Coordinates of C-alpha atoms in Angstrom, one line a residue:
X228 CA 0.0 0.0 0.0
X229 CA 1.0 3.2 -0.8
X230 CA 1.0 6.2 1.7
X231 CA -0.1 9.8 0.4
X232 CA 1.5 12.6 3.2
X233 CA -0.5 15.9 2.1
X234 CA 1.2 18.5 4.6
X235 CA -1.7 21.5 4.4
X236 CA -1.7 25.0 6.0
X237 CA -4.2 27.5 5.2
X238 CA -5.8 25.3 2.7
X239 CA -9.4 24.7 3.0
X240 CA -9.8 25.4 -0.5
X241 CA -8.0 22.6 -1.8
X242 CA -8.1 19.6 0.3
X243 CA -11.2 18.1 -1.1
X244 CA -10.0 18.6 -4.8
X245 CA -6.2 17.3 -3.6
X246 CA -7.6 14.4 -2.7
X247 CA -10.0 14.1 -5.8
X248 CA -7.2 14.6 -7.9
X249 CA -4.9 12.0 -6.5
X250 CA -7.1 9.3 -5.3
X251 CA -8.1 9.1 -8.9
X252 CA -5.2 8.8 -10.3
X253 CA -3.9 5.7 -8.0
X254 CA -7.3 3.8 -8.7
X255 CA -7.3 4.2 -12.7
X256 CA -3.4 3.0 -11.8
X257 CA -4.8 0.1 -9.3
X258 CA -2.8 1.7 -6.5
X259 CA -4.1 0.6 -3.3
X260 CA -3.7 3.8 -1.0
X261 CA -4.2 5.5 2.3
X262 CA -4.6 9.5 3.1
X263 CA -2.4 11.4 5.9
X264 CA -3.5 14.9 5.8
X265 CA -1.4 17.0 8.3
X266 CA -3.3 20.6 9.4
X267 CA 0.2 22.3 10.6
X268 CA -2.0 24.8 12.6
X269 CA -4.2 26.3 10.0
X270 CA -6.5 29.5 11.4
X271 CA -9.2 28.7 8.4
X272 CA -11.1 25.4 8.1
X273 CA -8.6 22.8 7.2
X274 CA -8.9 20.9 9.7
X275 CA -12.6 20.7 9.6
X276 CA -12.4 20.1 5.6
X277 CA -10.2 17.0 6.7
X278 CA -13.1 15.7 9.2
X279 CA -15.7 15.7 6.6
X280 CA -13.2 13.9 4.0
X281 CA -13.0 11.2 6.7
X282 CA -16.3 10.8 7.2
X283 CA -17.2 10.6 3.5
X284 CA -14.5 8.2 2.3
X285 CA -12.1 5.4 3.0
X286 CA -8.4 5.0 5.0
X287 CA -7.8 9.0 5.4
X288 CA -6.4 10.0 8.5
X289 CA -6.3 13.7 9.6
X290 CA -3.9 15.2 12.4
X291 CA -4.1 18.6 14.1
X292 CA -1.1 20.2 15.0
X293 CA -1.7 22.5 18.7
X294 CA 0.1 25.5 16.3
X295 CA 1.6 26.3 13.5
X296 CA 5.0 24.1 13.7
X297 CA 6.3 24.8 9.9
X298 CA 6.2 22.1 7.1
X299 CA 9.2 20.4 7.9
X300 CA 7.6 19.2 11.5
X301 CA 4.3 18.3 9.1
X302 CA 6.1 15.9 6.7
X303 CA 7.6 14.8 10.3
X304 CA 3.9 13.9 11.4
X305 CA 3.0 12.3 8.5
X306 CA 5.9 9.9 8.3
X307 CA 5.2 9.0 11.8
X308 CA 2.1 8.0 11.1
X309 CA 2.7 5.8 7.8
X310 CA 1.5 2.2 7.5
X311 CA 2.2 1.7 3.6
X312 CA 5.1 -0.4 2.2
X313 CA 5.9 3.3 1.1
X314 CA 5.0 6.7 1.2
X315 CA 5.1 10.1 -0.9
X316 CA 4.8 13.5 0.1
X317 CA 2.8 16.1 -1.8
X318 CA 1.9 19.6 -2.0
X319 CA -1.9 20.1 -1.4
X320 CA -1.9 23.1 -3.8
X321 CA -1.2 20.4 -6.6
X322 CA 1.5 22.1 -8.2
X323 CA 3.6 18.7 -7.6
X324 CA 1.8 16.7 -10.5
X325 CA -0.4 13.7 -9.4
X326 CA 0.2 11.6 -12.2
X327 CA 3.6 11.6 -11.4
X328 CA 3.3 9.6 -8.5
X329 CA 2.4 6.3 -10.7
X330 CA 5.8 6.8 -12.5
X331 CA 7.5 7.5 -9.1
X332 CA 6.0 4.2 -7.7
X333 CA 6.4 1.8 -10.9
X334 CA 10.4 2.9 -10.1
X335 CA 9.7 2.2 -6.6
X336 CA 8.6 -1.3 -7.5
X337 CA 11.5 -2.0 -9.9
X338 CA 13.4 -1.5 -6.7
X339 CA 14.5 1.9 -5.9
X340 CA 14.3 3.0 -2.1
X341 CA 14.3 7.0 -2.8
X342 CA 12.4 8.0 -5.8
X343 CA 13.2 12.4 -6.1
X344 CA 11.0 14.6 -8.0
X345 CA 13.1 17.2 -9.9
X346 CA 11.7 20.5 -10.8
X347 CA 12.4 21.1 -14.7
X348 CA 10.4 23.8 -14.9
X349 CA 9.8 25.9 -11.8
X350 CA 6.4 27.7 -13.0
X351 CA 5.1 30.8 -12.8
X352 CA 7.5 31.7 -9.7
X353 CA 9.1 35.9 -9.1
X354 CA 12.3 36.4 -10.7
X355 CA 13.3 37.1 -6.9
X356 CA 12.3 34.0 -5.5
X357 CA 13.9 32.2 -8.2
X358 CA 17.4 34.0 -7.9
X359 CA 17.3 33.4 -3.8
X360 CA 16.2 29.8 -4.4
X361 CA 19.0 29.0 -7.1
X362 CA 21.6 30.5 -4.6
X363 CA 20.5 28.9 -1.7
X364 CA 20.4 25.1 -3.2
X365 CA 23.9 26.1 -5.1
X366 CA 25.3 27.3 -1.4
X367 CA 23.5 24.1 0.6
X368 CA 24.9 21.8 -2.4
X369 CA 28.2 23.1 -1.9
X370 CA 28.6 23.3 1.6
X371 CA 26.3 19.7 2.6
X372 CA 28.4 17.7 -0.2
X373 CA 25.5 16.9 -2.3
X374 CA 23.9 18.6 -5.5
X375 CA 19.9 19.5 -4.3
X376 CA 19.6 21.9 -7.3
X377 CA 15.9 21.8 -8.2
X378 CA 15.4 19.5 -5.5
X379 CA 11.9 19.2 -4.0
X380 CA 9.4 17.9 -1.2
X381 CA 7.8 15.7 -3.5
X382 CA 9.7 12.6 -3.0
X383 CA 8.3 8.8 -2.5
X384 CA 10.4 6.7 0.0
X385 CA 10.5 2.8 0.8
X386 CA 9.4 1.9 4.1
X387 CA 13.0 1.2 5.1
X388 CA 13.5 4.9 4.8
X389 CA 10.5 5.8 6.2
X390 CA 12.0 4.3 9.5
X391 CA 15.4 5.4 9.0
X392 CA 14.0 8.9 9.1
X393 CA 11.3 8.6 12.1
X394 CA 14.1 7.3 14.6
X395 CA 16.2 10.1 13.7
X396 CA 15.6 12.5 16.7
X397 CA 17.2 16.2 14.7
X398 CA 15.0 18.7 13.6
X399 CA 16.4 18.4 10.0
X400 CA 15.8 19.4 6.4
X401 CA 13.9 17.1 4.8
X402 CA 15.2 17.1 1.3
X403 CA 18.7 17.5 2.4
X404 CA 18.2 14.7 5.3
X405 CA 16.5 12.4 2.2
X406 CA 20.0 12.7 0.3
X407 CA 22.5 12.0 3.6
X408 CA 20.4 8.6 4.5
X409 CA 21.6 7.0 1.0
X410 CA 19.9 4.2 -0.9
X411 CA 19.1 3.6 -3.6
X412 CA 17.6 6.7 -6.0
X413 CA 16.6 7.9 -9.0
X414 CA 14.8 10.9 -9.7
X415 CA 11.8 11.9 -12.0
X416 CA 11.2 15.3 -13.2
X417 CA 8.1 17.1 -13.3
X418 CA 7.1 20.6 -14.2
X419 CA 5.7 22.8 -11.8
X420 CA 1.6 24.0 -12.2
X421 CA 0.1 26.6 -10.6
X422 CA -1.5 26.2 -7.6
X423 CA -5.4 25.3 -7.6
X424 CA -6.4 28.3 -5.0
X425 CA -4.8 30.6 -2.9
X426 CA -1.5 31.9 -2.8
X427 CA 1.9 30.7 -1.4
X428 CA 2.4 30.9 2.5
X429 CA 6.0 31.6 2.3
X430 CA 7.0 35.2 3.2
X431 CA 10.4 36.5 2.2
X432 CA 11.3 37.0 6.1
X433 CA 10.2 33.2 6.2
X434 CA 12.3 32.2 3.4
X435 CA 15.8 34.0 4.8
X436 CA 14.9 32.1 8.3
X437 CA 14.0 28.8 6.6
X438 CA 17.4 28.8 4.4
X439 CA 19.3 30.0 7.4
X440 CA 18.2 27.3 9.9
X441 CA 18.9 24.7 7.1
X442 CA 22.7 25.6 5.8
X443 CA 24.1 26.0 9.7
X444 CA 21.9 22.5 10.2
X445 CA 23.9 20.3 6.9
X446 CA 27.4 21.9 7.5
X447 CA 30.0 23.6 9.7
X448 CA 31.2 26.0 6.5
X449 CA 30.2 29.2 7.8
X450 CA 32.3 28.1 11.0
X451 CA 35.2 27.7 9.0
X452 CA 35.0 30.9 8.0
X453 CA 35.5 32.5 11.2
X454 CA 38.6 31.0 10.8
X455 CA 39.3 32.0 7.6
X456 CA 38.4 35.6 8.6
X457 CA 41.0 35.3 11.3
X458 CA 43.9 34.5 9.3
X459 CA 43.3 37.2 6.9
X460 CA 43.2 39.8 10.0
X461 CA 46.3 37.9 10.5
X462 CA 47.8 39.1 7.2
X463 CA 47.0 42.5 7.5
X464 CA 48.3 43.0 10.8
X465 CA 51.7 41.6 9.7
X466 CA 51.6 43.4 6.5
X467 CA 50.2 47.0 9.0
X468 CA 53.2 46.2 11.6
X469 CA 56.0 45.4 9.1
X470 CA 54.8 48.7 7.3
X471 CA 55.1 50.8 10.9
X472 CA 58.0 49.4 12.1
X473 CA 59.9 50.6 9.0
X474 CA 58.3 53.7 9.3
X475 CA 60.2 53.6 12.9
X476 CA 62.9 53.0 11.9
X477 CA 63.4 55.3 9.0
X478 CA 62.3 58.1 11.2
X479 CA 58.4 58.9 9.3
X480 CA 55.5 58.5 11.6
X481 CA 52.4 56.6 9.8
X482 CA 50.6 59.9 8.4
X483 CA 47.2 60.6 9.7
X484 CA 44.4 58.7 11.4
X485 CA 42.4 57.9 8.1
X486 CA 44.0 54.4 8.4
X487 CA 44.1 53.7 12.2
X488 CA 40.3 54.5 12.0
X489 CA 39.5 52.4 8.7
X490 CA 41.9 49.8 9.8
X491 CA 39.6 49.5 13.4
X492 CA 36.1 49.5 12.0
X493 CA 37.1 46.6 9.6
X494 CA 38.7 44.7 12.8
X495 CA 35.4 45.5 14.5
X496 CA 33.4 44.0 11.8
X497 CA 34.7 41.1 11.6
X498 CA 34.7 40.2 15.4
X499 CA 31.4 41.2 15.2
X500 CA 30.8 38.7 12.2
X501 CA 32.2 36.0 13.9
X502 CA 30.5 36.3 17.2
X503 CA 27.1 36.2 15.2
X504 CA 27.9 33.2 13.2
X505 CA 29.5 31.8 16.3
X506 CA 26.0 32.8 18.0
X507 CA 23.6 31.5 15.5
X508 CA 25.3 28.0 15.8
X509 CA 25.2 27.8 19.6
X510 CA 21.5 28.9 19.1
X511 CA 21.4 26.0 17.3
X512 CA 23.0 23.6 19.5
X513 CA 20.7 25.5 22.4
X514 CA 17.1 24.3 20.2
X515 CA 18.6 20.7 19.8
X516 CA 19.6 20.3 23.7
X517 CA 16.4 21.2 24.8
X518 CA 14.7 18.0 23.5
X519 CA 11.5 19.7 22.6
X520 CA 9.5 17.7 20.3
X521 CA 9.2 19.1 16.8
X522 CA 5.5 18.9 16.8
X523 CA 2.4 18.6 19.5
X524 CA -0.7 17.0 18.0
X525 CA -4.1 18.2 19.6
X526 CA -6.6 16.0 17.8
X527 CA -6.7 13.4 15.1
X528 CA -9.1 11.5 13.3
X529 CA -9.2 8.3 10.7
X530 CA -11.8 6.6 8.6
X531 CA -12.8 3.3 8.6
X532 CA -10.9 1.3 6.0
X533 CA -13.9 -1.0 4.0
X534 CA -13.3 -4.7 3.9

């Protein structure tokens, strides 16, 4: 049986035609199938939408986060609650294709473990959005080892994986933390539709924090830089003191405080630099220590599979 994970937020609008449009697909495909819808604290009627969907049809199960804990924590959710052989995860604004899920599961049953969509075509996205998206997978890529360029949610794993991922206790990055388990992929690429209703839920503040949280998460780079920072003070001290010390010795004080002053402002910047980067990784360590869990559930419900 295959699992469908529909993480949802503020989408009352599309639940009912998600599922419509998926569940149909699987049974022209003789797919046998179960529903995890995952409301990640929605302030419309999501949840509610979910409850009805149950009542009306076969194997969904709905579950109600106490607040809004981010997608991430909502894919978490609906892993944990998986029952299939395998499982995919999927937008509920249908711009991951449906009918991409047959080709994603026939690979699945020639024996891949990780089947990856791969965005050919990214849609009707803002030029800005697409800029600080290419950067940020080209940065992540480089700095986690692995190439996630055009990488996506949509992804179908093998129950092997499934549990892999559940019994790993980080607060991690789902695509990237995909990619460091292993296995054996492929990927299948699909071309991104616009979304049903509504519009995206990501805000540009949201996105900076979200790509922040996830580079200092997959790799100790920006760490590394502090050092590197520090050896090039380094140089420019020696290269400063060499230049004073002649200017000692020859008798010719260093003219003017131009330099002194630029020289200490750059000095300053850097410390200061460092001590945020510095910073944002013990902040880091701080959320991990703390062994919150990355989601509360306050209610759930499930159909009735029919025999």
């Amino acid at each position: 049986m295959l699992s469908v994970i529909v993480p949802a937020y503020n989408e009352e609008k599309c639940i009912k035609r998600a599922y419509s449009a998926i569940h149909s697909v699987l049974t022209e495909n003789n797919i046998d199938s179960e529903f995890i819808f995952v409301d990640d604290g929605s302030s419309d009627h999501t949840y509610e939408e979910i409850c009805e969907l149950s009542s009306k049809e076969e194997n969904i199960s709905g579950i109600r986060f106490s607040r809004n804990f981010g997608k991430e924590s909502a894919i978490s959710a609906g892993l944990a609650a998986v029952s299939g052989s395998c499982a995919v995860v999927i937008d509920c604004d249908l711009q991951h294709p449906p009918e991409k899920i047959v080709e994603m599961y026939r690979l699945w049953e020639k024996g891949y473990e990780i089947v990856e969509g791969i965005k050919r075509e990214r849609g009707q996205e803002k030029k800005t959005y697409r800029v600080g998206a290419k950067i940020f997978y080209y940065v992540i890529s480089r700095m986690a080892g692995f190439d996630m360029a055009n990488s996506s949610d949509f992804k179908l794993l093998d129950r092997k994986v499934v549990d892999v991922l559940n019994r790993m206790p980080e607060k991690g990055f789902f695509r990237a933390i995909s990619y460091w388990v292993g296995y054996n992929k492929t990927t299948v690429e699909y071309d991104v539709a616009e979304r049903v209703d509504g519009q995206s839920k990501w805000t540009s503040r949201g996105l900076i924090k979200y790509a922040l949280s996830n580079i200092s998460s997959y790799s100790t780079a920006p760490m590394q830089t502090v050092t590197v920072l520090g050896f090039v003070m380094l140089i420019i001290s020696v290269i400063f003191g060499i230049w004073a010390l002649i200017d000692k010795i020859i008798g010719r004080a260093l003219e003017g405080m131009t330099t002194v002053i630029i020289i200490t402002i750059f000095i300053g910047s850097i410390i200061m630099i460092s001590l945020g980067i510095i910073g944002y990784y013990i902040a880091r360590i701080y959320e991990e220590i703390k062994g919150r869990p990355k989601y509360i559930i306050s209610s759930s419900v499930k159909s009735v599979r029919e025999k």
